[in-house]
Amino acid sequence: MSGLIGKKIGMTSIFDENGKNIPCTVIEAGPCIVTQVRTEEVDGYNALQLGFDDATEKSATKAAQGHAKKAGTSVKRKVVEFNGFDEEYKLGDAITVEQFIEGEFVDVSGTSKGKGFQGVVKRHGFGGVGQATHGQHNRLRAPGSIGAASYPARVFKGMKMAGRMGGETVKVQNLRVYKVVPEKNLLVVKGCVPGHKNSYVIIEK
């Protein structure tokens, strides 16, 4: 799937033609520079490696600096491979937000907000004492029973327990593109996308 790397700016709302208030996310999408062209002959598959958001030279490794120099660009903070582009691109070409059309649908993936160590009520939606989940009766948010007795004498893998929540790669599919602002490299999509403000997201067509 072709696409772009972007940065989540934040959320807003806009009115559609029927006067309905639509919650939207503003994404700074591109411009992305082609930092490598994968070909069938050399790599065994066809793809474009895109770089987004300039990094400082002193924070980059020598390998990253050499890689960017080949493409005639500065070192990039985020590098992702995409395939399925209709047009032919060369090393160093810039791909902008103009490849998206208002009204089409895109998939956006990013890293969700980290919530830290959370209990079973927040993490898995257990009902708590009101619905007497797993046989408890006087402990409001405890997990309750986690297994049987001497058989099977272990806790089954995948048991829903307290633990670290968030900070995972999440993809939200079929978000409608409401507005494209080429002069500011902005993309406005309906709904919310994963991640905190200024986090990197990948937009796929």
mmCIF file with all atom_site columns, C-alpha atoms in Angstrom, residues 8-194:
data_model
loop_
_atom_site.group_PDB
_atom_site.id
_atom_site.type_symbol
_atom_site.label_atom_id
_atom_site.label_alt_id
_atom_site.label_comp_id
_atom_site.label_asym_id
_atom_site.label_entity_id
_atom_site.label_seq_id
_atom_site.pdbx_PDB_ins_code
_atom_site.Cartn_x
_atom_site.Cartn_y
_atom_site.Cartn_z
_atom_site.occupancy
_atom_site.B_iso_or_equiv
_atom_site.pdbx_formal_charge
_atom_site.auth_seq_id
_atom_site.auth_comp_id
_atom_site.auth_asym_id
_atom_site.auth_atom_id
_atom_site.pdbx_PDB_model_num
ATOM 1   C CA . LYS A 1 8   ? -0.144  13.890  14.778  1.00 0.00 ? 8   LYS A CA 1
ATOM 2   C CA . ILE A 1 9   ? -0.795  17.572  15.499  1.00 0.00 ? 9   ILE A CA 1
ATOM 3   C CA . GLY A 1 10  ? -3.992  17.221  17.535  1.00 0.00 ? 10  GLY A CA 1
ATOM 4   C CA . MET A 1 11  ? -7.770  17.080  17.283  1.00 0.00 ? 11  MET A CA 1
ATOM 5   C CA . THR A 1 12  ? -10.377 19.602  16.205  1.00 0.00 ? 12  THR A CA 1
ATOM 6   C CA . SER A 1 13  ? -13.884 19.581  14.777  1.00 0.00 ? 13  SER A CA 1
ATOM 7   C CA . ILE A 1 14  ? -15.308 20.890  11.522  1.00 0.00 ? 14  ILE A CA 1
ATOM 8   C CA . PHE A 1 15  ? -18.838 21.297  10.189  1.00 0.00 ? 15  PHE A CA 1
ATOM 9   C CA . ASP A 1 16  ? -19.851 19.295  7.119   1.00 0.00 ? 16  ASP A CA 1
ATOM 10  C CA . GLU A 1 17  ? -22.225 20.425  4.360   1.00 0.00 ? 17  GLU A CA 1
ATOM 11  C CA . ASN A 1 18  ? -25.249 19.341  6.462   1.00 0.00 ? 18  ASN A CA 1
ATOM 12  C CA . GLY A 1 19  ? -24.159 21.412  9.460   1.00 0.00 ? 19  GLY A CA 1
ATOM 13  C CA . LYS A 1 20  ? -23.097 18.356  11.474  1.00 0.00 ? 20  LYS A CA 1
ATOM 14  C CA . ASN A 1 21  ? -20.090 18.768  13.789  1.00 0.00 ? 21  ASN A CA 1
ATOM 15  C CA . ILE A 1 22  ? -17.450 16.166  12.853  1.00 0.00 ? 22  ILE A CA 1
ATOM 16  C CA . PRO A 1 23  ? -14.540 15.328  15.218  1.00 0.00 ? 23  PRO A CA 1
ATOM 17  C CA . CYS A 1 24  ? -11.303 15.289  13.205  1.00 0.00 ? 24  CYS A CA 1
ATOM 18  C CA . THR A 1 25  ? -7.579  14.732  13.646  1.00 0.00 ? 25  THR A CA 1
ATOM 19  C CA . VAL A 1 26  ? -5.020  17.036  12.033  1.00 0.00 ? 26  VAL A CA 1
ATOM 20  C CA . ILE A 1 27  ? -1.892  15.272  10.729  1.00 0.00 ? 27  ILE A CA 1
ATOM 21  C CA . GLU A 1 28  ? 1.220   16.888  9.305   1.00 0.00 ? 28  GLU A CA 1
ATOM 22  C CA . ALA A 1 29  ? 1.812   14.470  6.419   1.00 0.00 ? 29  ALA A CA 1
ATOM 23  C CA . GLY A 1 30  ? 5.141   14.774  4.640   1.00 0.00 ? 30  GLY A CA 1
ATOM 24  C CA . PRO A 1 31  ? 6.896   15.929  2.652   1.00 0.00 ? 31  PRO A CA 1
ATOM 25  C CA . CYS A 1 32  ? 8.693   12.571  2.701   1.00 0.00 ? 32  CYS A CA 1
ATOM 26  C CA . ILE A 1 33  ? 11.988  12.054  0.881   1.00 0.00 ? 33  ILE A CA 1
ATOM 27  C CA . VAL A 1 34  ? 12.779  8.819   -0.983  1.00 0.00 ? 34  VAL A CA 1
ATOM 28  C CA . THR A 1 35  ? 15.875  7.572   0.876   1.00 0.00 ? 35  THR A CA 1
ATOM 29  C CA . GLN A 1 36  ? 16.113  4.188   -0.874  1.00 0.00 ? 36  GLN A CA 1
ATOM 30  C CA . VAL A 1 37  ? 14.511  2.403   -3.837  1.00 0.00 ? 37  VAL A CA 1
ATOM 31  C CA . ARG A 1 38  ? 14.068  -1.349  -3.372  1.00 0.00 ? 38  ARG A CA 1
ATOM 32  C CA . THR A 1 39  ? 14.024  -3.335  -6.636  1.00 0.00 ? 39  THR A CA 1
ATOM 33  C CA . GLU A 1 40  ? 13.172  -6.907  -7.587  1.00 0.00 ? 40  GLU A CA 1
ATOM 34  C CA . GLU A 1 41  ? 16.655  -7.498  -9.051  1.00 0.00 ? 41  GLU A CA 1
ATOM 35  C CA . VAL A 1 42  ? 18.636  -6.366  -5.999  1.00 0.00 ? 42  VAL A CA 1
ATOM 36  C CA . ASP A 1 43  ? 16.320  -6.834  -3.010  1.00 0.00 ? 43  ASP A CA 1
ATOM 37  C CA . GLY A 1 44  ? 13.787  -9.398  -4.255  1.00 0.00 ? 44  GLY A CA 1
ATOM 38  C CA . TYR A 1 45  ? 10.830  -7.019  -3.928  1.00 0.00 ? 45  TYR A CA 1
ATOM 39  C CA . ASN A 1 46  ? 9.741   -3.548  -5.004  1.00 0.00 ? 46  ASN A CA 1
ATOM 40  C CA . ALA A 1 47  ? 9.316   -0.804  -2.419  1.00 0.00 ? 47  ALA A CA 1
ATOM 41  C CA . LEU A 1 48  ? 10.205  2.771   -1.548  1.00 0.00 ? 48  LEU A CA 1
ATOM 42  C CA . GLN A 1 49  ? 11.909  3.736   1.680   1.00 0.00 ? 49  GLN A CA 1
ATOM 43  C CA . LEU A 1 50  ? 10.671  7.142   2.816   1.00 0.00 ? 50  LEU A CA 1
ATOM 44  C CA . GLY A 1 51  ? 12.214  9.432   5.434   1.00 0.00 ? 51  GLY A CA 1
ATOM 45  C CA . PHE A 1 52  ? 10.408  12.120  7.412   1.00 0.00 ? 52  PHE A CA 1
ATOM 46  C CA . ASP A 1 53  ? 11.377  14.842  9.908   1.00 0.00 ? 53  ASP A CA 1
ATOM 47  C CA . ASP A 1 54  ? 14.972  16.089  9.886   1.00 0.00 ? 54  ASP A CA 1
ATOM 48  C CA . ALA A 1 55  ? 17.321  14.939  12.625  1.00 0.00 ? 55  ALA A CA 1
ATOM 49  C CA . THR A 1 56  ? 20.490  16.728  13.731  1.00 0.00 ? 56  THR A CA 1
ATOM 50  C CA . GLU A 1 57  ? 23.798  15.452  12.379  1.00 0.00 ? 57  GLU A CA 1
ATOM 51  C CA . LYS A 1 58  ? 25.301  14.997  15.855  1.00 0.00 ? 58  LYS A CA 1
ATOM 52  C CA . SER A 1 59  ? 22.446  12.713  16.973  1.00 0.00 ? 59  SER A CA 1
ATOM 53  C CA . ALA A 1 60  ? 22.791  10.443  13.905  1.00 0.00 ? 60  ALA A CA 1
ATOM 54  C CA . THR A 1 61  ? 25.132  7.508   13.417  1.00 0.00 ? 61  THR A CA 1
ATOM 55  C CA . LYS A 1 62  ? 27.750  7.529   10.650  1.00 0.00 ? 62  LYS A CA 1
ATOM 56  C CA . ALA A 1 63  ? 25.751  4.827   8.848   1.00 0.00 ? 63  ALA A CA 1
ATOM 57  C CA . ALA A 1 64  ? 22.589  6.961   8.883   1.00 0.00 ? 64  ALA A CA 1
ATOM 58  C CA . GLN A 1 65  ? 24.540  9.982   7.656   1.00 0.00 ? 65  GLN A CA 1
ATOM 59  C CA . GLY A 1 66  ? 26.003  8.008   4.743   1.00 0.00 ? 66  GLY A CA 1
ATOM 60  C CA . HIS A 1 67  ? 22.575  6.586   3.892   1.00 0.00 ? 67  HIS A CA 1
ATOM 61  C CA . ALA A 1 68  ? 21.057  10.086  3.737   1.00 0.00 ? 68  ALA A CA 1
ATOM 62  C CA . LYS A 1 69  ? 24.001  11.467  1.772   1.00 0.00 ? 69  LYS A CA 1
ATOM 63  C CA . LYS A 1 70  ? 23.340  8.937   -1.010  1.00 0.00 ? 70  LYS A CA 1
ATOM 64  C CA . ALA A 1 71  ? 19.839  10.343  -1.378  1.00 0.00 ? 71  ALA A CA 1
ATOM 65  C CA . GLY A 1 72  ? 21.146  13.901  -1.219  1.00 0.00 ? 72  GLY A CA 1
ATOM 66  C CA . THR A 1 73  ? 19.124  14.786  1.858   1.00 0.00 ? 73  THR A CA 1
ATOM 67  C CA . SER A 1 74  ? 19.540  15.314  5.595   1.00 0.00 ? 74  SER A CA 1
ATOM 68  C CA . VAL A 1 75  ? 19.279  12.507  8.162   1.00 0.00 ? 75  VAL A CA 1
ATOM 69  C CA . LYS A 1 76  ? 15.660  11.617  8.947   1.00 0.00 ? 76  LYS A CA 1
ATOM 70  C CA . ARG A 1 77  ? 14.162  10.715  12.318  1.00 0.00 ? 77  ARG A CA 1
ATOM 71  C CA . LYS A 1 78  ? 11.561  8.298   10.947  1.00 0.00 ? 78  LYS A CA 1
ATOM 72  C CA . VAL A 1 79  ? 12.174  5.896   8.055   1.00 0.00 ? 79  VAL A CA 1
ATOM 73  C CA . VAL A 1 80  ? 9.475   3.522   6.741   1.00 0.00 ? 80  VAL A CA 1
ATOM 74  C CA . GLU A 1 81  ? 9.077   1.347   3.637   1.00 0.00 ? 81  GLU A CA 1
ATOM 75  C CA . PHE A 1 82  ? 5.984   1.512   1.419   1.00 0.00 ? 82  PHE A CA 1
ATOM 76  C CA . ASN A 1 83  ? 5.010   -0.358  -1.721  1.00 0.00 ? 83  ASN A CA 1
ATOM 77  C CA . GLY A 1 84  ? 2.252   0.043   -4.286  1.00 0.00 ? 84  GLY A CA 1
ATOM 78  C CA . PHE A 1 85  ? 3.034   3.532   -5.599  1.00 0.00 ? 85  PHE A CA 1
ATOM 79  C CA . ASP A 1 86  ? 1.575   4.160   -9.053  1.00 0.00 ? 86  ASP A CA 1
ATOM 80  C CA . GLU A 1 87  ? 4.287   6.588   -10.165 1.00 0.00 ? 87  GLU A CA 1
ATOM 81  C CA . GLU A 1 88  ? 7.999   5.940   -10.557 1.00 0.00 ? 88  GLU A CA 1
ATOM 82  C CA . TYR A 1 89  ? 10.142  7.749   -7.977  1.00 0.00 ? 89  TYR A CA 1
ATOM 83  C CA . LYS A 1 90  ? 13.900  8.219   -7.879  1.00 0.00 ? 90  LYS A CA 1
ATOM 84  C CA . LEU A 1 91  ? 16.299  8.602   -4.972  1.00 0.00 ? 91  LEU A CA 1
ATOM 85  C CA . GLY A 1 92  ? 15.886  12.018  -3.352  1.00 0.00 ? 92  GLY A CA 1
ATOM 86  C CA . ASP A 1 93  ? 12.376  12.706  -4.725  1.00 0.00 ? 93  ASP A CA 1
ATOM 87  C CA . ALA A 1 94  ? 9.874   14.356  -2.372  1.00 0.00 ? 94  ALA A CA 1
ATOM 88  C CA . ILE A 1 95  ? 6.381   12.891  -1.924  1.00 0.00 ? 95  ILE A CA 1
ATOM 89  C CA . THR A 1 96  ? 3.809   15.338  -0.589  1.00 0.00 ? 96  THR A CA 1
ATOM 90  C CA . VAL A 1 97  ? 0.335   15.248  0.920   1.00 0.00 ? 97  VAL A CA 1
ATOM 91  C CA . GLU A 1 98  ? -1.116  16.003  -2.527  1.00 0.00 ? 98  GLU A CA 1
ATOM 92  C CA . GLN A 1 99  ? -1.293  12.280  -3.280  1.00 0.00 ? 99  GLN A CA 1
ATOM 93  C CA . PHE A 1 100 ? -4.367  12.134  -1.017  1.00 0.00 ? 100 PHE A CA 1
ATOM 94  C CA . ILE A 1 101 ? -7.788  13.187  -2.306  1.00 0.00 ? 101 ILE A CA 1
ATOM 95  C CA . GLU A 1 102 ? -10.606 14.636  -0.213  1.00 0.00 ? 102 GLU A CA 1
ATOM 96  C CA . GLY A 1 103 ? -13.333 12.047  0.343   1.00 0.00 ? 103 GLY A CA 1
ATOM 97  C CA . GLU A 1 104 ? -11.136 8.936   0.058   1.00 0.00 ? 104 GLU A CA 1
ATOM 98  C CA . PHE A 1 105 ? -10.480 6.536   2.937   1.00 0.00 ? 105 PHE A CA 1
ATOM 99  C CA . VAL A 1 106 ? -7.110  5.860   4.583   1.00 0.00 ? 106 VAL A CA 1
ATOM 100 C CA . ASP A 1 107 ? -5.680  3.603   7.305   1.00 0.00 ? 107 ASP A CA 1
ATOM 101 C CA . VAL A 1 108 ? -3.620  5.258   10.035  1.00 0.00 ? 108 VAL A CA 1
ATOM 102 C CA . SER A 1 109 ? -1.309  3.348   12.368  1.00 0.00 ? 109 SER A CA 1
ATOM 103 C CA . GLY A 1 110 ? 0.715   4.608   15.306  1.00 0.00 ? 110 GLY A CA 1
ATOM 104 C CA . THR A 1 111 ? 1.831   3.771   18.839  1.00 0.00 ? 111 THR A CA 1
ATOM 105 C CA . SER A 1 112 ? -0.983  4.159   21.358  1.00 0.00 ? 112 SER A CA 1
ATOM 106 C CA . LYS A 1 113 ? -0.566  6.245   24.512  1.00 0.00 ? 113 LYS A CA 1
ATOM 107 C CA . GLY A 1 114 ? 1.191   4.353   27.303  1.00 0.00 ? 114 GLY A CA 1
ATOM 108 C CA . LYS A 1 115 ? -0.996  3.959   30.401  1.00 0.00 ? 115 LYS A CA 1
ATOM 109 C CA . GLY A 1 116 ? 1.536   2.275   32.674  1.00 0.00 ? 116 GLY A CA 1
ATOM 110 C CA . PHE A 1 117 ? 0.655   -0.677  34.951  1.00 0.00 ? 117 PHE A CA 1
ATOM 111 C CA . GLN A 1 118 ? -3.142  -0.954  35.108  1.00 0.00 ? 118 GLN A CA 1
ATOM 112 C CA . GLY A 1 119 ? -5.602  -3.264  36.857  1.00 0.00 ? 119 GLY A CA 1
ATOM 113 C CA . VAL A 1 120 ? -8.105  -5.631  35.305  1.00 0.00 ? 120 VAL A CA 1
ATOM 114 C CA . VAL A 1 121 ? -11.061 -3.222  35.410  1.00 0.00 ? 121 VAL A CA 1
ATOM 115 C CA . LYS A 1 122 ? -9.316  -0.588  33.265  1.00 0.00 ? 122 LYS A CA 1
ATOM 116 C CA . ARG A 1 123 ? -7.216  -3.002  31.188  1.00 0.00 ? 123 ARG A CA 1
ATOM 117 C CA . HIS A 1 124 ? -9.769  -5.717  30.396  1.00 0.00 ? 124 HIS A CA 1
ATOM 118 C CA . GLY A 1 125 ? -13.115 -4.208  31.354  1.00 0.00 ? 125 GLY A CA 1
ATOM 119 C CA . PHE A 1 126 ? -13.886 -6.499  34.317  1.00 0.00 ? 126 PHE A CA 1
ATOM 120 C CA . GLY A 1 127 ? -17.133 -5.518  36.022  1.00 0.00 ? 127 GLY A CA 1
ATOM 121 C CA . GLY A 1 128 ? -15.850 -5.208  39.575  1.00 0.00 ? 128 GLY A CA 1
ATOM 122 C CA . VAL A 1 129 ? -17.851 -6.236  42.641  1.00 0.00 ? 129 VAL A CA 1
ATOM 123 C CA . GLY A 1 130 ? -21.189 -4.968  41.277  1.00 0.00 ? 130 GLY A CA 1
ATOM 124 C CA . GLN A 1 131 ? -21.222 -7.750  38.683  1.00 0.00 ? 131 GLN A CA 1
ATOM 125 C CA . ALA A 1 132 ? -19.302 -10.218 40.881  1.00 0.00 ? 132 ALA A CA 1
ATOM 126 C CA . THR A 1 133 ? -16.690 -11.004 38.226  1.00 0.00 ? 133 THR A CA 1
ATOM 127 C CA . HIS A 1 134 ? -14.792 -14.264 38.823  1.00 0.00 ? 134 HIS A CA 1
ATOM 128 C CA . GLY A 1 135 ? -16.400 -15.055 42.160  1.00 0.00 ? 135 GLY A CA 1
ATOM 129 C CA . GLN A 1 136 ? -15.332 -12.131 44.331  1.00 0.00 ? 136 GLN A CA 1
ATOM 130 C CA . HIS A 1 137 ? -17.756 -10.528 46.758  1.00 0.00 ? 137 HIS A CA 1
ATOM 131 C CA . ASN A 1 138 ? -16.088 -7.807  48.813  1.00 0.00 ? 138 ASN A CA 1
ATOM 132 C CA . ARG A 1 139 ? -13.113 -6.501  46.828  1.00 0.00 ? 139 ARG A CA 1
ATOM 133 C CA . LEU A 1 140 ? -14.164 -3.820  44.373  1.00 0.00 ? 140 LEU A CA 1
ATOM 134 C CA . ARG A 1 141 ? -11.537 -4.075  41.616  1.00 0.00 ? 141 ARG A CA 1
ATOM 135 C CA . ALA A 1 142 ? -9.704  -7.353  42.306  1.00 0.00 ? 142 ALA A CA 1
ATOM 136 C CA . PRO A 1 143 ? -9.248  -9.934  39.523  1.00 0.00 ? 143 PRO A CA 1
ATOM 137 C CA . GLY A 1 144 ? -10.875 -12.792 41.467  1.00 0.00 ? 144 GLY A CA 1
ATOM 138 C CA . SER A 1 145 ? -10.170 -16.427 40.675  1.00 0.00 ? 145 SER A CA 1
ATOM 139 C CA . ILE A 1 146 ? -7.461  -17.139 38.088  1.00 0.00 ? 146 ILE A CA 1
ATOM 140 C CA . GLY A 1 147 ? -7.798  -20.921 37.825  1.00 0.00 ? 147 GLY A CA 1
ATOM 141 C CA . ALA A 1 148 ? -8.898  -24.196 39.398  1.00 0.00 ? 148 ALA A CA 1
ATOM 142 C CA . ALA A 1 149 ? -7.059  -26.270 42.043  1.00 0.00 ? 149 ALA A CA 1
ATOM 143 C CA . SER A 1 150 ? -4.631  -29.219 41.900  1.00 0.00 ? 150 SER A CA 1
ATOM 144 C CA . TYR A 1 151 ? -5.710  -29.756 38.318  1.00 0.00 ? 151 TYR A CA 1
ATOM 145 C CA . PRO A 1 152 ? -4.511  -28.106 36.096  1.00 0.00 ? 152 PRO A CA 1
ATOM 146 C CA . ALA A 1 153 ? -2.176  -26.836 38.852  1.00 0.00 ? 153 ALA A CA 1
ATOM 147 C CA . ARG A 1 154 ? -1.116  -23.872 36.731  1.00 0.00 ? 154 ARG A CA 1
ATOM 148 C CA . VAL A 1 155 ? -2.444  -20.638 35.301  1.00 0.00 ? 155 VAL A CA 1
ATOM 149 C CA . PHE A 1 156 ? -3.368  -20.853 31.625  1.00 0.00 ? 156 PHE A CA 1
ATOM 150 C CA . LYS A 1 157 ? -1.435  -18.673 29.188  1.00 0.00 ? 157 LYS A CA 1
ATOM 151 C CA . GLY A 1 158 ? -3.311  -15.544 28.155  1.00 0.00 ? 158 GLY A CA 1
ATOM 152 C CA . MET A 1 159 ? -5.184  -15.208 31.471  1.00 0.00 ? 159 MET A CA 1
ATOM 153 C CA . LYS A 1 160 ? -6.478  -11.648 31.737  1.00 0.00 ? 160 LYS A CA 1
ATOM 154 C CA . MET A 1 161 ? -4.559  -10.009 34.554  1.00 0.00 ? 161 MET A CA 1
ATOM 155 C CA . ALA A 1 162 ? -3.228  -6.618  35.596  1.00 0.00 ? 162 ALA A CA 1
ATOM 156 C CA . GLY A 1 163 ? -0.203  -5.429  33.657  1.00 0.00 ? 163 GLY A CA 1
ATOM 157 C CA . ARG A 1 164 ? 1.292   -2.870  31.361  1.00 0.00 ? 164 ARG A CA 1
ATOM 158 C CA . MET A 1 165 ? -1.299  -1.157  29.161  1.00 0.00 ? 165 MET A CA 1
ATOM 159 C CA . GLY A 1 166 ? -0.910  0.906   25.999  1.00 0.00 ? 166 GLY A CA 1
ATOM 160 C CA . GLY A 1 167 ? 2.261   1.660   24.096  1.00 0.00 ? 167 GLY A CA 1
ATOM 161 C CA . GLU A 1 168 ? 1.297   -0.793  21.336  1.00 0.00 ? 168 GLU A CA 1
ATOM 162 C CA . THR A 1 169 ? 1.046   -0.425  17.568  1.00 0.00 ? 169 THR A CA 1
ATOM 163 C CA . VAL A 1 170 ? -2.594  0.241   16.678  1.00 0.00 ? 170 VAL A CA 1
ATOM 164 C CA . LYS A 1 171 ? -4.091  0.640   13.207  1.00 0.00 ? 171 LYS A CA 1
ATOM 165 C CA . VAL A 1 172 ? -7.359  2.512   12.677  1.00 0.00 ? 172 VAL A CA 1
ATOM 166 C CA . GLN A 1 173 ? -8.917  1.640   9.338   1.00 0.00 ? 173 GLN A CA 1
ATOM 167 C CA . ASN A 1 174 ? -11.159 3.493   6.893   1.00 0.00 ? 174 ASN A CA 1
ATOM 168 C CA . LEU A 1 175 ? -10.807 7.056   8.140   1.00 0.00 ? 175 LEU A CA 1
ATOM 169 C CA . ARG A 1 176 ? -12.287 9.533   5.699   1.00 0.00 ? 176 ARG A CA 1
ATOM 170 C CA . VAL A 1 177 ? -10.052 12.338  4.429   1.00 0.00 ? 177 VAL A CA 1
ATOM 171 C CA . TYR A 1 178 ? -11.993 15.541  5.083   1.00 0.00 ? 178 TYR A CA 1
ATOM 172 C CA . LYS A 1 179 ? -9.472  18.131  3.997   1.00 0.00 ? 179 LYS A CA 1
ATOM 173 C CA . VAL A 1 180 ? -6.059  18.342  2.323   1.00 0.00 ? 180 VAL A CA 1
ATOM 174 C CA . VAL A 1 181 ? -4.015  21.525  2.833   1.00 0.00 ? 181 VAL A CA 1
ATOM 175 C CA . PRO A 1 182 ? -0.976  21.209  0.488   1.00 0.00 ? 182 PRO A CA 1
ATOM 176 C CA . GLU A 1 183 ? 0.621   24.565  1.342   1.00 0.00 ? 183 GLU A CA 1
ATOM 177 C CA . LYS A 1 184 ? 0.927   23.535  5.021   1.00 0.00 ? 184 LYS A CA 1
ATOM 178 C CA . ASN A 1 185 ? 1.327   19.756  4.418   1.00 0.00 ? 185 ASN A CA 1
ATOM 179 C CA . LEU A 1 186 ? -1.770  19.072  6.504   1.00 0.00 ? 186 LEU A CA 1
ATOM 180 C CA . LEU A 1 187 ? -4.239  16.203  6.292   1.00 0.00 ? 187 LEU A CA 1
ATOM 181 C CA . VAL A 1 188 ? -7.526  16.316  8.200   1.00 0.00 ? 188 VAL A CA 1
ATOM 182 C CA . VAL A 1 189 ? -9.164  12.924  8.770   1.00 0.00 ? 189 VAL A CA 1
ATOM 183 C CA . LYS A 1 190 ? -12.436 12.036  10.466  1.00 0.00 ? 190 LYS A CA 1
ATOM 184 C CA . GLY A 1 191 ? -12.173 10.481  13.932  1.00 0.00 ? 191 GLY A CA 1
ATOM 185 C CA . CYS A 1 192 ? -9.201  9.828   16.169  1.00 0.00 ? 192 CYS A CA 1
ATOM 186 C CA . VAL A 1 193 ? -5.824  8.233   15.501  1.00 0.00 ? 193 VAL A CA 1
ATOM 187 C CA . PRO A 1 194 ? -3.583  6.449   18.042  1.00 0.00 ? 194 PRO A CA 1
#
